[in-house]
Short mmCIF file of C-alpha atoms and ligand atoms in Angstrom, two decimals:
data_model
loop_
_atom_site.label_atom_id
_atom_site.label_comp_id
_atom_site.label_asym_id
_atom_site.label_seq_id
_atom_site.Cartn_x
_atom_site.Cartn_y
_atom_site.Cartn_z
CA UNK G 26 193.30 153.59 -39.48
CA UNK G 27 191.33 150.37 -38.89
CA UNK G 28 194.23 147.98 -39.55
CA UNK G 29 196.46 149.79 -37.05
CA UNK G 30 194.65 152.04 -34.56
CA UNK G 31 191.62 149.74 -34.83
CA UNK G 32 193.18 146.26 -34.72
CA UNK G 33 195.51 147.39 -31.94
CA UNK G 34 192.49 147.87 -29.69
CA UNK G 35 191.12 144.38 -30.34
CA UNK G 36 192.08 141.83 -27.66
CA UNK G 37 191.86 138.48 -29.44
CA UNK G 38 194.69 138.27 -31.98
CA UNK G 39 193.30 138.58 -35.51
CA UNK G 40 194.85 136.07 -37.91
CA UNK G 41 197.36 137.72 -40.26
CA UNK G 42 195.55 136.46 -43.37
CA UNK G 43 192.32 138.04 -42.07
CA UNK G 44 194.08 141.40 -41.59
CA UNK G 45 195.50 141.17 -45.11
CA UNK G 46 192.06 140.31 -46.50
CA UNK G 47 190.49 143.34 -44.78
CA UNK G 48 193.23 145.68 -46.05
CA UNK G 49 192.63 144.35 -49.57
CA UNK G 50 188.87 144.88 -49.15
CA UNK G 51 189.44 148.48 -48.03
CA UNK G 52 191.68 148.95 -51.06
CA UNK G 53 188.96 147.48 -53.30
CA UNK G 54 186.51 150.00 -51.80
CA UNK G 55 188.81 152.73 -53.15
CA UNK G 56 191.04 153.63 -50.22
CA UNK G 57 194.52 154.47 -51.46
CA UNK G 58 196.12 155.45 -48.18
CA UNK G 59 195.89 153.09 -45.21
CA UNK G 60 197.84 152.95 -41.98
CA UNK G 61 198.35 149.21 -42.26
CA UNK G 62 200.25 148.36 -39.08
CA UNK G 63 202.76 149.57 -36.53
CA UNK G 64 206.28 148.39 -35.83
CA UNK G 65 206.25 148.17 -32.06
CA UNK G 66 207.61 145.92 -29.34
CA UNK G 67 206.15 142.71 -27.92
CA UNK G 68 203.89 144.75 -25.62
CA UNK G 69 201.44 144.91 -28.54
CA UNK G 70 201.09 141.26 -29.63
CA UNK G 71 198.23 142.15 -31.99
CA UNK G 72 200.74 143.91 -34.29
CA UNK G 73 203.55 141.35 -34.09
CA UNK G 74 202.92 140.44 -37.75
CA UNK G 75 203.85 143.91 -39.05
CA UNK G 76 206.43 142.60 -41.53
CA UNK G 77 203.97 140.22 -43.21
CA UNK G 78 201.11 142.72 -43.23
CA UNK G 79 203.27 145.47 -44.73
CA UNK G 80 204.59 143.11 -47.41
CA UNK G 81 201.03 142.22 -48.44
CA UNK G 82 199.95 145.88 -48.45
CA UNK G 83 202.93 146.86 -50.59
CA UNK G 84 201.74 144.39 -53.23
CA UNK G 85 198.56 146.48 -53.75
CA UNK G 86 199.35 148.78 -56.67
CA UNK G 87 199.21 152.46 -55.81
CA UNK G 88 198.46 151.96 -52.13
CA UNK G 89 200.21 154.40 -49.80
CA UNK G 90 200.85 151.97 -46.94
CA UNK G 91 201.66 154.05 -43.89
CA UNK G 92 203.16 152.46 -40.76
CA UNK G 93 203.37 153.88 -37.28
CA UNK G 94 206.74 153.80 -35.49
CA UNK G 95 207.42 154.88 -31.90
CA UNK G 96 211.20 155.30 -32.16
CA UNK G 97 214.36 155.01 -34.26
CA UNK G 98 214.83 151.30 -33.58
CA UNK G 99 211.38 150.40 -34.87
CA UNK G 100 211.69 152.91 -37.73
CA UNK G 101 214.79 150.97 -38.81
CA UNK G 102 212.81 147.72 -38.69
CA UNK G 103 210.01 149.29 -40.73
CA UNK G 104 212.43 150.61 -43.36
CA UNK G 105 214.14 147.21 -43.57
CA UNK G 106 210.70 145.71 -44.21
CA UNK G 107 210.18 148.12 -47.11
CA UNK G 108 208.14 150.89 -45.49
CA UNK G 109 207.82 153.98 -47.68
CA UNK G 110 205.70 156.04 -45.31
CA UNK G 111 206.49 156.40 -41.61
CA UNK G 112 204.28 157.98 -38.99
CA UNK G 113 205.76 159.16 -35.68
CA UNK G 114 203.76 160.26 -32.67
CA UNK G 115 204.17 162.21 -29.49
CA UNK G 116 201.86 164.10 -27.18
CA UNK G 117 201.74 167.80 -26.41
CA UNK G 118 200.87 166.98 -22.81
CA UNK G 119 203.76 165.72 -20.63
CA UNK G 120 201.54 163.42 -18.65
CA UNK G 121 199.99 161.80 -21.71
CA UNK G 122 203.38 161.38 -23.39
CA UNK G 123 204.83 159.83 -20.25
CA UNK G 124 201.82 157.51 -20.02
CA UNK G 125 201.93 156.58 -23.71
CA UNK G 126 205.65 156.22 -24.54
CA UNK G 127 207.39 156.55 -21.13
CA UNK G 128 209.32 159.61 -22.19
CA UNK G 129 209.32 163.32 -21.59
CA UNK G 130 208.17 165.47 -24.50
CA UNK G 131 211.75 166.72 -24.95
CA UNK G 132 212.97 163.12 -25.21
CA UNK G 133 210.31 162.44 -27.84
CA UNK G 134 211.41 165.49 -29.83
CA UNK G 135 214.97 164.11 -29.79
CA UNK G 136 213.67 160.69 -30.90
CA UNK G 137 211.76 162.36 -33.74
CA UNK G 138 215.01 163.96 -34.86
CA UNK G 139 216.66 160.52 -34.96
CA UNK G 140 213.79 159.06 -36.99
CA UNK G 141 213.88 162.02 -39.38
CA UNK G 142 217.66 161.64 -39.73
CA UNK G 143 217.53 158.01 -40.88
CA UNK G 144 214.65 158.57 -43.30
CA UNK G 145 215.87 157.80 -46.82
CA UNK G 146 215.00 160.13 -49.68
CA UNK G 147 211.56 159.34 -51.03
CA UNK G 148 210.20 157.92 -47.79
CA UNK G 149 207.34 160.07 -46.53
CA UNK G 150 206.95 161.20 -42.95
CA UNK G 151 203.82 161.99 -40.95
CA UNK G 152 203.96 163.63 -37.54
CA UNK G 153 201.06 162.95 -35.16
CA UNK G 154 200.56 165.41 -32.33
CA UNK G 155 198.43 163.61 -29.77
CA UNK G 156 196.54 165.69 -27.18
CA UNK G 157 196.88 168.70 -29.50
CA UNK G 158 193.54 169.97 -28.18
CA UNK G 159 192.73 168.08 -25.01
CA UNK G 160 194.43 165.70 -22.59
CA UNK G 161 192.67 162.98 -20.59
CA UNK G 162 194.79 163.90 -17.55
CA UNK G 163 195.29 167.65 -17.88
CA UNK G 164 192.12 168.78 -19.67
CA UNK G 165 192.13 171.46 -22.35
CA UNK G 166 195.58 171.97 -23.85
CA UNK G 167 196.52 175.61 -24.44
CA UNK G 168 196.75 176.54 -28.12
CA UNK G 169 200.11 178.16 -27.36
CA UNK G 170 201.50 174.87 -26.00
CA UNK G 171 200.59 172.97 -29.18
CA UNK G 172 201.91 175.72 -31.44
CA UNK G 173 205.17 176.07 -29.51
CA UNK G 174 205.88 172.31 -29.63
CA UNK G 175 205.00 172.21 -33.32
CA UNK G 176 207.52 174.98 -33.93
CA UNK G 177 210.28 172.91 -32.27
CA UNK G 178 209.32 169.85 -34.32
CA UNK G 179 209.29 171.81 -37.58
CA UNK G 180 212.85 172.97 -36.83
CA UNK G 181 213.80 169.29 -36.64
CA UNK G 182 212.01 168.40 -39.88
CA UNK G 183 210.12 170.80 -42.11
CA UNK G 184 208.98 168.28 -44.71
CA UNK G 185 206.41 166.23 -42.81
CA UNK G 186 202.63 166.08 -42.88
CA UNK G 187 201.34 167.31 -39.53
CA UNK G 188 198.31 165.68 -37.91
CA UNK G 189 196.61 167.34 -34.97
CA UNK G 190 194.84 164.64 -32.98
CA UNK G 191 191.73 164.86 -30.84
CA UNK G 192 192.87 162.08 -28.54
CA UNK G 193 189.93 162.20 -26.13
CA UNK G 194 187.10 163.05 -28.54
CA UNK G 195 186.02 165.83 -26.18
CA UNK G 196 186.87 168.60 -28.62
CA UNK G 197 184.16 170.64 -30.31
CA UNK G 198 184.22 172.27 -33.78
CA UNK G 199 185.10 175.82 -32.73
CA UNK G 200 188.30 174.63 -31.07
CA UNK G 201 189.24 172.51 -34.08
CA UNK G 202 188.76 175.42 -36.48
CA UNK G 203 190.60 177.87 -34.20
CA UNK G 204 193.68 175.70 -33.68
CA UNK G 205 194.06 174.72 -37.34
CA UNK G 206 193.58 178.33 -38.44
CA UNK G 207 196.22 179.54 -35.96
CA UNK G 208 198.63 176.74 -36.87
CA UNK G 209 198.28 177.38 -40.59
CA UNK G 210 198.87 181.09 -40.09
CA UNK G 211 201.94 180.52 -37.92
CA UNK G 212 203.43 177.70 -40.01
CA UNK G 213 202.34 178.29 -43.61
CA UNK G 214 205.09 176.11 -45.05
CA UNK G 215 203.87 172.83 -43.50
CA UNK G 216 203.72 170.26 -46.31
CA UNK G 217 200.20 169.07 -45.44
CA UNK G 218 197.79 169.16 -42.51
CA UNK G 219 195.74 166.26 -41.24
CA UNK G 220 193.09 165.78 -38.57
CA UNK G 221 192.67 162.67 -36.42
CA UNK G 222 189.13 162.78 -35.05
CA UNK G 223 187.59 160.66 -32.35
CA UNK G 224 183.84 160.19 -32.07
CA UNK G 225 183.62 159.45 -28.35
CA UNK G 226 181.24 162.37 -27.75
CA UNK G 227 179.60 162.17 -31.18
CA UNK G 228 181.58 165.12 -32.54
CA UNK G 229 183.79 163.21 -35.00
CA UNK G 230 182.11 164.27 -38.25
CA UNK G 231 181.32 167.79 -37.01
CA UNK G 232 184.97 168.27 -36.04
CA UNK G 233 186.17 166.89 -39.38
CA UNK G 234 183.88 169.37 -41.12
CA UNK G 235 185.36 172.21 -39.07
CA UNK G 236 188.87 171.08 -40.00
CA UNK G 237 187.86 170.83 -43.67
CA UNK G 238 186.46 174.35 -43.60
CA UNK G 239 189.73 175.53 -42.04
CA UNK G 240 191.65 174.04 -44.99
CA UNK G 241 192.51 170.48 -43.93
CA UNK G 242 192.13 167.80 -46.58
CA UNK G 243 193.61 164.67 -44.92
CA UNK G 244 191.39 162.87 -42.43
CA UNK G 245 192.13 159.85 -40.27
CA UNK G 246 189.19 157.53 -39.81
CA UNK G 247 188.63 153.87 -39.10
CA UNK G 248 186.34 151.55 -41.06
CA UNK G 249 183.58 150.37 -38.76
CA UNK G 250 184.69 153.05 -36.30
CA UNK G 251 186.98 150.31 -34.97
CA UNK G 252 189.02 151.25 -31.92
CA UNK G 253 187.72 151.90 -28.44
CA UNK G 254 188.67 154.83 -26.26
CA UNK G 255 191.20 153.83 -23.58
CA UNK G 256 190.21 156.84 -21.47
CA UNK G 257 186.48 156.14 -21.57
CA UNK G 258 186.05 152.35 -21.34
CA UNK G 259 183.12 151.11 -23.39
CA UNK G 260 183.03 154.27 -25.48
CA UNK G 261 183.81 154.54 -29.18
CA UNK G 262 187.12 156.01 -30.34
CA UNK G 263 187.99 156.63 -33.96
CA UNK G 264 185.45 158.31 -36.19
CA UNK G 265 184.04 155.81 -38.71
CA UNK G 266 185.37 156.15 -42.25
CA UNK G 267 181.84 155.46 -43.55
CA UNK G 268 180.51 158.50 -41.69
CA UNK G 269 183.13 160.83 -43.19
CA UNK G 270 182.68 159.42 -46.70
CA UNK G 271 178.90 159.88 -46.38
CA UNK G 272 179.42 163.49 -45.29
CA UNK G 273 181.94 164.36 -48.00
CA UNK G 274 179.92 162.53 -50.70
CA UNK G 275 176.93 164.64 -49.73
CA UNK G 276 179.04 167.79 -50.00
CA UNK G 277 180.28 166.79 -53.46
CA UNK G 278 183.85 166.30 -52.17
CA UNK G 279 185.37 163.31 -53.92
CA UNK G 280 187.26 160.83 -51.75
CA UNK G 281 187.59 158.06 -54.30
CA UNK G 282 185.88 155.67 -51.89
CA UNK G 283 182.81 153.65 -52.85
CA UNK G 284 180.54 153.98 -49.83
CA UNK G 285 178.52 150.78 -50.29
CA UNK G 286 181.65 148.62 -50.51
CA UNK G 287 183.26 150.44 -47.60
CA UNK G 288 180.19 149.93 -45.43
CA UNK G 289 180.26 146.21 -46.24
CA UNK G 290 183.88 146.03 -45.02
CA UNK G 291 182.86 148.04 -41.95
CA UNK G 292 180.18 145.44 -41.16
CA UNK G 293 182.75 142.64 -41.46
CA UNK G 294 185.12 144.51 -39.16
CA UNK G 295 182.31 145.04 -36.66
CA UNK G 296 181.87 141.26 -36.46
CA UNK G 297 185.50 140.62 -35.42
CA UNK G 298 185.60 139.03 -31.97
CA UNK G 299 186.42 141.74 -29.41
CA UNK G 300 185.75 144.60 -31.82
CA UNK G 301 184.61 147.91 -30.32
CA UNK G 302 182.96 149.79 -33.14
CA UNK G 303 181.25 153.08 -33.79
CA UNK G 304 179.62 155.22 -36.45
CA UNK G 305 176.07 155.43 -37.77
CA UNK G 306 176.14 155.35 -41.56
CA UNK G 307 177.02 151.66 -41.95
CA UNK G 308 173.89 150.46 -40.17
CA UNK G 309 171.68 153.23 -41.54
CA UNK G 310 172.60 152.16 -45.07
CA UNK G 311 171.87 148.52 -44.23
CA UNK G 312 168.41 149.45 -42.91
CA UNK G 313 167.58 151.67 -45.87
CA UNK G 314 168.67 148.88 -48.24
CA UNK G 315 166.21 146.53 -46.50
CA UNK G 316 163.41 149.04 -46.95
CA UNK G 317 164.54 149.69 -50.52
CA UNK G 318 164.50 146.00 -51.45
CA UNK G 319 161.02 145.64 -49.90
CA UNK G 320 159.72 148.46 -52.10
CA UNK G 321 161.36 146.90 -55.13
CA UNK G 322 159.70 143.55 -54.47
CA UNK G 323 156.37 145.31 -54.08
CA UNK G 324 156.94 146.85 -57.48
CA UNK G 325 157.59 143.46 -59.05
CA UNK G 326 154.31 142.07 -57.74
CA UNK G 327 152.05 144.48 -59.56
MG1 MG U 3 192.59 157.08 -32.80
#
């Protein structure tokens, strides 16, 4: 998520060639699915280069370059630019949806139907349910509200990956496990489930583990933990990809990502002007490498 959710949160505009270089570095670290940009309006100047960034990402063999689109108009732009994987988003909470996209939830459901209707065969679709667990304005979101909205969305389009998003980072593992378990029981035909964790309260990896144990195998994360939390200024947002790769590596769950290379990209991302970063593993690895190299030099002396 770093090149979209992450870059979007950075104030100073990152040069397009720098974005493309970072996407290529993430690819070289083994990532084969990256949300590379978003097709949005001029209100987000950081992502105004979506066409160029997507074109560069599409040149990376075997990369599933996902792009976020808020509506039909921008979905059309993304498709014209060659997008093969669209992600749409709406919130379960009326207040958050109104705040985020200036629409009622019902209007967003209708917009999702329009995006689904223009999707050509072979183009993948991901549905992000923001505030699936918790809303910054309304607090805990009832499980029944999330499940009911998901049911309406699945009537619109049954062939999408569904991501439940912890928008505030306030969620704890029991809630994550309970909602995914209930959703999977109620909607067993969903093509794939995904979890978008935030680490604002330090629960990102714990929540991802709970989702994994409930049967989720797609996890959103951001290299360097890039992306602040708009509802808790100064706090971290997205869980760091390095932290999840460290956890899954330790569990023997293959992600195809080379942790050392990923951490190096995370450190580069953390140095971007205006970057708000998070995560622990990147710096812990750097410190242990320093200690490791000291021991090695000691060995050489003897
Ligand atoms: Mg996020």
